[in-house]
PDB file of C-alpha atoms in Angstrom:
ATOM      1  CA  MET C   1     -30.096 -20.412   7.369  1.00 50.00           C
ATOM      2  CA  ASP C   2     -30.338 -22.288  10.612  1.00 61.00           C
ATOM      3  CA  SER C   3     -29.952 -20.044  13.669  1.00 77.00           C
ATOM      4  CA  VAL C   4     -26.535 -19.538  15.084  1.00 84.00           C
ATOM      5  CA  MET C   5     -25.655 -19.463  18.768  1.00 94.00           C
ATOM      6  CA  ILE C   6     -23.824 -16.489  20.273  1.00 97.00           C
ATOM      7  CA  LYS C   7     -22.070 -17.012  23.580  1.00 98.00           C
ATOM      8  CA  VAL C   8     -20.854 -14.097  25.786  1.00 98.00           C
ATOM      9  CA  PHE C   9     -18.793 -14.914  28.836  1.00 98.00           C
ATOM     10  CA  THR C  10     -15.652 -14.057  30.769  1.00 98.00           C
ATOM     11  CA  PHE C  11     -12.584 -16.208  31.418  1.00 98.00           C
ATOM     12  CA  SER C  12     -13.823 -16.883  34.997  1.00 98.00           C
ATOM     13  CA  GLU C  13     -17.059 -18.235  33.467  1.00 98.00           C
ATOM     14  CA  ARG C  14     -15.313 -20.472  30.961  1.00 97.00           C
ATOM     15  CA  MET C  15     -16.113 -23.721  32.768  1.00 97.00           C
ATOM     16  CA  LYS C  16     -19.817 -22.996  32.336  1.00 97.00           C
ATOM     17  CA  ASN C  17     -19.041 -22.630  28.664  1.00 97.00           C
ATOM     18  CA  TYR C  18     -16.404 -25.323  28.505  1.00 97.00           C
ATOM     19  CA  ARG C  19     -17.019 -26.695  25.011  1.00 97.00           C
ATOM     20  CA  THR C  20     -17.308 -23.210  23.541  1.00 98.00           C
ATOM     21  CA  TYR C  21     -14.114 -21.962  25.233  1.00 98.00           C
ATOM     22  CA  GLU C  22     -12.121 -25.086  24.213  1.00 98.00           C
ATOM     23  CA  ASN C  23     -13.284 -24.799  20.598  1.00 98.00           C
ATOM     24  CA  MET C  24     -12.252 -21.126  20.588  1.00 98.00           C
ATOM     25  CA  VAL C  25      -8.727 -21.556  21.923  1.00 98.00           C
ATOM     26  CA  ARG C  26      -8.170 -24.542  19.590  1.00 98.00           C
ATOM     27  CA  ALA C  27      -9.426 -22.435  16.674  1.00 97.00           C
ATOM     28  CA  ARG C  28      -7.039 -19.676  17.741  1.00 97.00           C
ATOM     29  CA  ALA C  29      -4.153 -22.124  17.713  1.00 96.00           C
ATOM     30  CA  ASP C  30      -5.052 -23.296  14.218  1.00 95.00           C
ATOM     31  CA  VAL C  31      -5.593 -19.808  12.731  1.00 93.00           C
ATOM     32  CA  PHE C  32      -2.830 -17.777  14.526  1.00 92.00           C
ATOM     33  CA  TYR C  33      -0.074 -20.393  14.864  1.00 92.00           C
ATOM     34  CA  THR C  34      -0.655 -22.943  12.142  1.00 92.00           C
ATOM     35  CA  ARG C  35      -2.086 -20.791   9.384  1.00 90.00           C
ATOM     36  CA  MET C  36      -0.783 -17.357  10.042  1.00 85.00           C
ATOM     37  CA  ASN C  37       2.537 -18.319  11.709  1.00 85.00           C
ATOM     38  CA  TRP C  38       2.228 -15.808  14.572  1.00 83.00           C
ATOM     39  CA  ASP C  39       4.647 -15.903  17.435  1.00 83.00           C
ATOM     40  CA  VAL C  40       2.077 -17.306  19.880  1.00 87.00           C
ATOM     41  CA  LYS C  41       2.479 -20.101  22.452  1.00 92.00           C
ATOM     42  CA  VAL C  42       0.494 -23.177  21.759  1.00 94.00           C
ATOM     43  CA  GLU C  43       0.199 -26.098  24.196  1.00 94.00           C
ATOM     44  CA  HIS C  44      -1.976 -29.178  23.671  1.00 94.00           C
ATOM     45  CA  GLU C  45      -3.301 -27.588  20.464  1.00 95.00           C
ATOM     46  CA  ARG C  46      -4.629 -24.592  22.521  1.00 97.00           C
ATOM     47  CA  GLU C  47      -3.687 -20.870  22.194  1.00 97.00           C
ATOM     48  CA  GLU C  48      -4.247 -19.235  25.570  1.00 97.00           C
ATOM     49  CA  ASP C  49      -2.101 -16.433  26.941  1.00 96.00           C
ATOM     50  CA  GLU C  50      -1.649 -14.361  30.111  1.00 95.00           C
ATOM     51  CA  TYR C  51      -4.313 -11.910  28.920  1.00 96.00           C
ATOM     52  CA  ASP C  52      -6.778 -14.783  29.139  1.00 97.00           C
ATOM     53  CA  ARG C  53      -5.607 -16.339  32.378  1.00 96.00           C
ATOM     54  CA  GLU C  54      -4.752 -13.170  34.417  1.00 96.00           C
ATOM     55  CA  TYR C  55      -7.081 -10.387  33.304  1.00 96.00           C
ATOM     56  CA  ASN C  56     -10.456 -12.057  32.953  1.00 97.00           C
ATOM     57  CA  PRO C  57     -11.405 -10.785  29.473  1.00 98.00           C
ATOM     58  CA  LEU C  58     -14.768 -10.918  27.911  1.00 98.00           C
ATOM     59  CA  TYR C  59     -15.352 -13.207  24.926  1.00 98.00           C
ATOM     60  CA  ILE C  60     -17.928 -13.164  22.210  1.00 98.00           C
ATOM     61  CA  VAL C  61     -18.176 -16.416  20.321  1.00 98.00           C
ATOM     62  CA  VAL C  62     -20.458 -17.159  17.336  1.00 97.00           C
ATOM     63  CA  GLU C  63     -21.110 -20.890  16.800  1.00 97.00           C
ATOM     64  CA  ARG C  64     -22.530 -22.712  13.880  1.00 95.00           C
ATOM     65  CA  PRO C  65     -25.853 -24.588  14.432  1.00 93.00           C
ATOM     66  CA  ASP C  66     -23.842 -27.709  15.114  1.00 93.00           C
ATOM     67  CA  GLY C  67     -22.002 -26.039  17.972  1.00 95.00           C
ATOM     68  CA  SER C  68     -18.606 -25.641  16.223  1.00 96.00           C
ATOM     69  CA  HIS C  69     -16.663 -22.390  16.338  1.00 97.00           C
ATOM     70  CA  ALA C  70     -17.306 -19.842  13.557  1.00 96.00           C
ATOM     71  CA  THR C  71     -15.978 -16.511  14.825  1.00 96.00           C
ATOM     72  CA  SER C  72     -14.817 -15.078  18.143  1.00 98.00           C
ATOM     73  CA  ILE C  73     -13.268 -11.994  19.673  1.00 97.00           C
ATOM     74  CA  ARG C  74     -11.669 -10.932  23.009  1.00 98.00           C
ATOM     75  CA  LEU C  75     -12.286  -7.702  24.924  1.00 98.00           C
ATOM     76  CA  LEU C  76     -10.250  -6.012  27.669  1.00 97.00           C
ATOM     77  CA  PRO C  77     -10.895  -2.686  29.396  1.00 97.00           C
ATOM     78  CA  THR C  78      -8.070  -0.189  28.551  1.00 96.00           C
ATOM     79  CA  THR C  79      -8.047   0.975  32.179  1.00 95.00           C
ATOM     80  CA  GLY C  80      -6.072  -2.278  32.924  1.00 94.00           C
ATOM     81  CA  PRO C  81      -3.295  -4.153  31.175  1.00 94.00           C
ATOM     82  CA  THR C  82      -3.709  -4.276  27.378  1.00 94.00           C
ATOM     83  CA  MET C  83      -1.791  -5.795  24.556  1.00 92.00           C
ATOM     84  CA  LEU C  84      -1.252  -2.358  23.001  1.00 89.00           C
ATOM     85  CA  ARG C  85       0.354  -1.069  26.203  1.00 90.00           C
ATOM     86  CA  ASN C  86       2.442  -4.139  26.966  1.00 89.00           C
ATOM     87  CA  VAL C  87       3.152  -5.855  23.621  1.00 87.00           C
ATOM     88  CA  PHE C  88       2.374  -3.747  20.558  1.00 86.00           C
ATOM     89  CA  HIS C  89       3.695  -0.403  21.803  1.00 85.00           C
ATOM     90  CA  ARG C  90       7.186  -1.318  20.555  1.00 85.00           C
ATOM     91  CA  PHE C  91       5.896  -1.365  16.993  1.00 87.00           C
ATOM     92  CA  PHE C  92       4.424   2.177  17.423  1.00 87.00           C
ATOM     93  CA  PRO C  93       7.116   4.231  19.148  1.00 82.00           C
ATOM     94  CA  ASN C  94       5.153   7.514  18.926  1.00 80.00           C
ATOM     95  CA  CYS C  95       1.816   5.980  19.816  1.00 81.00           C
ATOM     96  CA  PRO C  96      -0.282   7.599  22.512  1.00 81.00           C
ATOM     97  CA  ASP C  97      -1.446   5.458  25.415  1.00 85.00           C
ATOM     98  CA  ILE C  98      -5.072   4.868  24.564  1.00 91.00           C
ATOM     99  CA  TYR C  99      -7.193   4.358  27.609  1.00 92.00           C
ATOM    100  CA  GLY C 100     -10.416   5.357  29.271  1.00 95.00           C
ATOM    101  CA  ALA C 101     -13.423   3.971  31.062  1.00 96.00           C
ATOM    102  CA  ASN C 102     -15.326   4.236  27.748  1.00 97.00           C
ATOM    103  CA  ILE C 103     -12.695   2.432  25.680  1.00 97.00           C
ATOM    104  CA  TRP C 104     -12.148  -1.353  25.244  1.00 97.00           C
ATOM    105  CA  GLU C 105      -9.350  -3.140  23.423  1.00 96.00           C
ATOM    106  CA  VAL C 106     -10.289  -5.858  20.989  1.00 96.00           C
ATOM    107  CA  THR C 107      -7.883  -8.690  20.220  1.00 95.00           C
ATOM    108  CA  ARG C 108      -7.848 -12.224  18.949  1.00 95.00           C
ATOM    109  CA  TYR C 109     -10.478 -11.905  16.278  1.00 94.00           C
ATOM    110  CA  CYS C 110     -10.610 -15.424  14.967  1.00 94.00           C
ATOM    111  CA  ALA C 111     -12.694 -16.741  12.036  1.00 93.00           C
ATOM    112  CA  THR C 112     -12.820 -20.404  10.989  1.00 94.00           C
ATOM    113  CA  TYR C 113     -14.845 -20.195   7.907  1.00 90.00           C
ATOM    114  CA  ARG C 114     -15.726 -23.349   5.944  1.00 90.00           C
ATOM    115  CA  LYS C 115     -16.841 -23.580   2.389  1.00 89.00           C
ATOM    116  CA  GLY C 116     -20.457 -22.513   2.154  1.00 86.00           C
ATOM    117  CA  ASP C 117     -20.483 -20.588   5.475  1.00 88.00           C
ATOM    118  CA  PRO C 118     -22.465 -17.334   5.257  1.00 86.00           C
ATOM    119  CA  ALA C 119     -20.532 -14.026   5.727  1.00 84.00           C
ATOM    120  CA  SER C 120     -23.254 -13.143   8.298  1.00 90.00           C
ATOM    121  CA  TYR C 121     -21.257 -15.035  10.995  1.00 92.00           C
ATOM    122  CA  THR C 122     -18.937 -11.994  11.037  1.00 91.00           C
ATOM    123  CA  GLY C 123     -21.948  -9.690  11.021  1.00 92.00           C
ATOM    124  CA  GLU C 124     -23.476 -11.551  14.005  1.00 94.00           C
ATOM    125  CA  LEU C 125     -20.239 -11.078  15.933  1.00 95.00           C
ATOM    126  CA  PHE C 126     -19.962  -7.393  15.134  1.00 94.00           C
ATOM    127  CA  VAL C 127     -23.597  -6.674  15.946  1.00 95.00           C
ATOM    128  CA  LYS C 128     -23.333  -8.479  19.286  1.00 96.00           C
ATOM    129  CA  LEU C 129     -20.077  -6.535  19.991  1.00 96.00           C
ATOM    130  CA  SER C 130     -21.926  -3.321  19.290  1.00 96.00           C
ATOM    131  CA  GLU C 131     -24.842  -4.224  21.591  1.00 96.00           C
ATOM    132  CA  ILE C 132     -22.584  -5.179  24.468  1.00 97.00           C
ATOM    133  CA  CYS C 133     -20.495  -1.985  24.156  1.00 96.00           C
ATOM    134  CA  LEU C 134     -23.508   0.272  23.990  1.00 96.00           C
ATOM    135  CA  ASP C 135     -25.091  -1.468  27.028  1.00 97.00           C
ATOM    136  CA  ALA C 136     -21.843  -0.991  28.934  1.00 96.00           C
ATOM    137  CA  GLY C 137     -21.280   2.583  28.005  1.00 96.00           C
ATOM    138  CA  ILE C 138     -18.360   1.855  25.745  1.00 97.00           C
ATOM    139  CA  ASP C 139     -18.285   4.151  22.735  1.00 94.00           C
ATOM    140  CA  ILE C 140     -14.743   3.497  21.415  1.00 96.00           C
ATOM    141  CA  VAL C 141     -12.984   0.199  20.660  1.00 96.00           C
ATOM    142  CA  THR C 142      -9.323   0.016  19.734  1.00 95.00           C
ATOM    143  CA  GLY C 143      -7.119  -2.688  18.290  1.00 92.00           C
ATOM    144  CA  VAL C 144      -4.122  -3.547  16.089  1.00 90.00           C
ATOM    145  CA  PHE C 145      -4.998  -5.050  12.744  1.00 89.00           C
ATOM    146  CA  PHE C 146      -3.215  -6.547   9.824  1.00 85.00           C
ATOM    147  CA  LYS C 147      -4.367  -4.996   6.551  1.00 80.00           C
ATOM    148  CA  PRO C 148      -6.731  -7.915   5.655  1.00 82.00           C
ATOM    149  CA  MET C 149      -8.613  -7.500   8.941  1.00 83.00           C
ATOM    150  CA  TYR C 150      -8.647  -3.721   8.468  1.00 81.00           C
ATOM    151  CA  ARG C 151     -10.325  -4.266   5.064  1.00 83.00           C
ATOM    152  CA  ILE C 152     -12.959  -6.614   6.718  1.00 84.00           C
ATOM    153  CA  LEU C 153     -13.779  -3.888   9.236  1.00 86.00           C
ATOM    154  CA  MET C 154     -14.144  -1.292   6.426  1.00 85.00           C
ATOM    155  CA  ARG C 155     -16.483  -3.584   4.434  1.00 86.00           C
ATOM    156  CA  SER C 156     -18.507  -4.313   7.610  1.00 87.00           C
ATOM    157  CA  GLY C 157     -19.245  -0.639   8.163  1.00 85.00           C
ATOM    158  CA  TRP C 158     -16.918   0.120  11.044  1.00 85.00           C
ATOM    159  CA  ASP C 159     -14.893   2.841   9.278  1.00 82.00           C
ATOM    160  CA  PRO C 160     -11.938   2.546  11.717  1.00 87.00           C
ATOM    161  CA  VAL C 161      -9.825   5.636  12.267  1.00 89.00           C
ATOM    162  CA  PRO C 162      -6.143   4.872  11.832  1.00 89.00           C
ATOM    163  CA  VAL C 163      -4.023   6.249  14.666  1.00 90.00           C
ATOM    164  CA  THR C 164      -0.698   5.028  13.365  1.00 89.00           C
ATOM    165  CA  THR C 165       0.793   2.354  11.138  1.00 89.00           C
ATOM    166  CA  SER C 166       3.867   0.067  11.251  1.00 89.00           C
ATOM    167  CA  GLU C 167       5.107  -3.332  10.155  1.00 85.00           C
ATOM    168  CA  TRP C 168       5.268  -6.680  11.814  1.00 81.00           C
ATOM    169  CA  ASP C 169       7.413  -9.293  10.127  1.00 78.00           C
ATOM    170  CA  GLY C 170       7.367  -7.240   6.991  1.00 82.00           C
ATOM    171  CA  LYS C 171       3.551  -6.977   6.940  1.00 83.00           C
ATOM    172  CA  PRO C 172       1.748  -3.654   7.406  1.00 88.00           C
ATOM    173  CA  ILE C 173      -0.198  -3.298  10.647  1.00 89.00           C
ATOM    174  CA  VAL C 174      -2.591  -0.581  11.707  1.00 90.00           C
ATOM    175  CA  LEU C 175      -3.505   0.697  15.139  1.00 91.00           C
ATOM    176  CA  GLY C 176      -7.018   1.974  14.820  1.00 91.00           C
ATOM    177  CA  THR C 177     -10.042   3.018  16.833  1.00 93.00           C
ATOM    178  CA  PHE C 178     -13.622   2.755  15.846  1.00 91.00           C
ATOM    179  CA  GLU C 179     -16.716   4.355  17.260  1.00 93.00           C
ATOM    180  CA  MET C 180     -19.658   2.509  18.762  1.00 94.00           C
ATOM    181  CA  SER C 181     -23.075   3.925  18.075  1.00 94.00           C
ATOM    182  CA  GLU C 182     -26.584   2.711  17.410  1.00 95.00           C
ATOM    183  CA  PRO C 183     -26.601   4.056  13.781  1.00 93.00           C
ATOM    184  CA  ARG C 184     -23.279   2.163  13.153  1.00 93.00           C
ATOM    185  CA  MET C 185     -24.713  -1.005  14.685  1.00 94.00           C
ATOM    186  CA  HIS C 186     -27.805  -0.792  12.459  1.00 94.00           C
ATOM    187  CA  ASP C 187     -25.607  -0.122   9.400  1.00 93.00           C
ATOM    188  CA  ILE C 188     -23.569  -3.275  10.164  1.00 92.00           C
ATOM    189  CA  ALA C 189     -26.788  -5.308  10.583  1.00 93.00           C
ATOM    190  CA  HIS C 190     -28.124  -3.906   7.308  1.00 92.00           C
ATOM    191  CA  ARG C 191     -24.975  -4.865   5.432  1.00 92.00           C
ATOM    192  CA  TYR C 192     -25.273  -8.486   6.639  1.00 91.00           C
ATOM    193  CA  ALA C 193     -29.113  -8.545   6.353  1.00 88.00           C
ATOM    194  CA  LEU C 194     -29.481  -9.109  10.107  1.00 87.00           C
ATOM    195  CA  ALA C 195     -32.021  -7.717  12.541  1.00 73.00           C
ATOM    196  CA  ALA C 196     -30.727  -5.232  15.092  1.00 63.00           C
TER     197      ALA C 196
END
């Protein structure tokens, strides 16, 4: 397999990564709005919200060898505004406020797989997420997942811990946390036959 490119940057650094950022927000529009019919705002075929524009999140983007978007994810510190606190809390009325200097929220996981793409694109993303978190002293990541994404996490080796469950538009959603550790990172890499 030809080597992939992994880009890591913040919103404030997006102009240095202009093509990657634009491909990502267009992929998010296609996946979340067109395919999944989420209630997200799309303008000029781009899905970009206030959590992008106002809170300077960190992005991890895996690109195919031709530079096109394969997978991406968005990270926010839980010590500031998060989607769980400001958006998703209404779906989980008894949910604790999950925050801490060692906890990040992950949102906007986006995969634009094509026929013949290797599953290792997801593995590359998750290994890089692990590396970044471990380097930054982050040992817990939290997020809200639909059941299909929850199953992807389980197969990938994350073993997320469900905090609570609910429904969104009649579909089950899970609020979960998962632990960051070197053994887990190596397990994920092993499952996808990657070096870590």
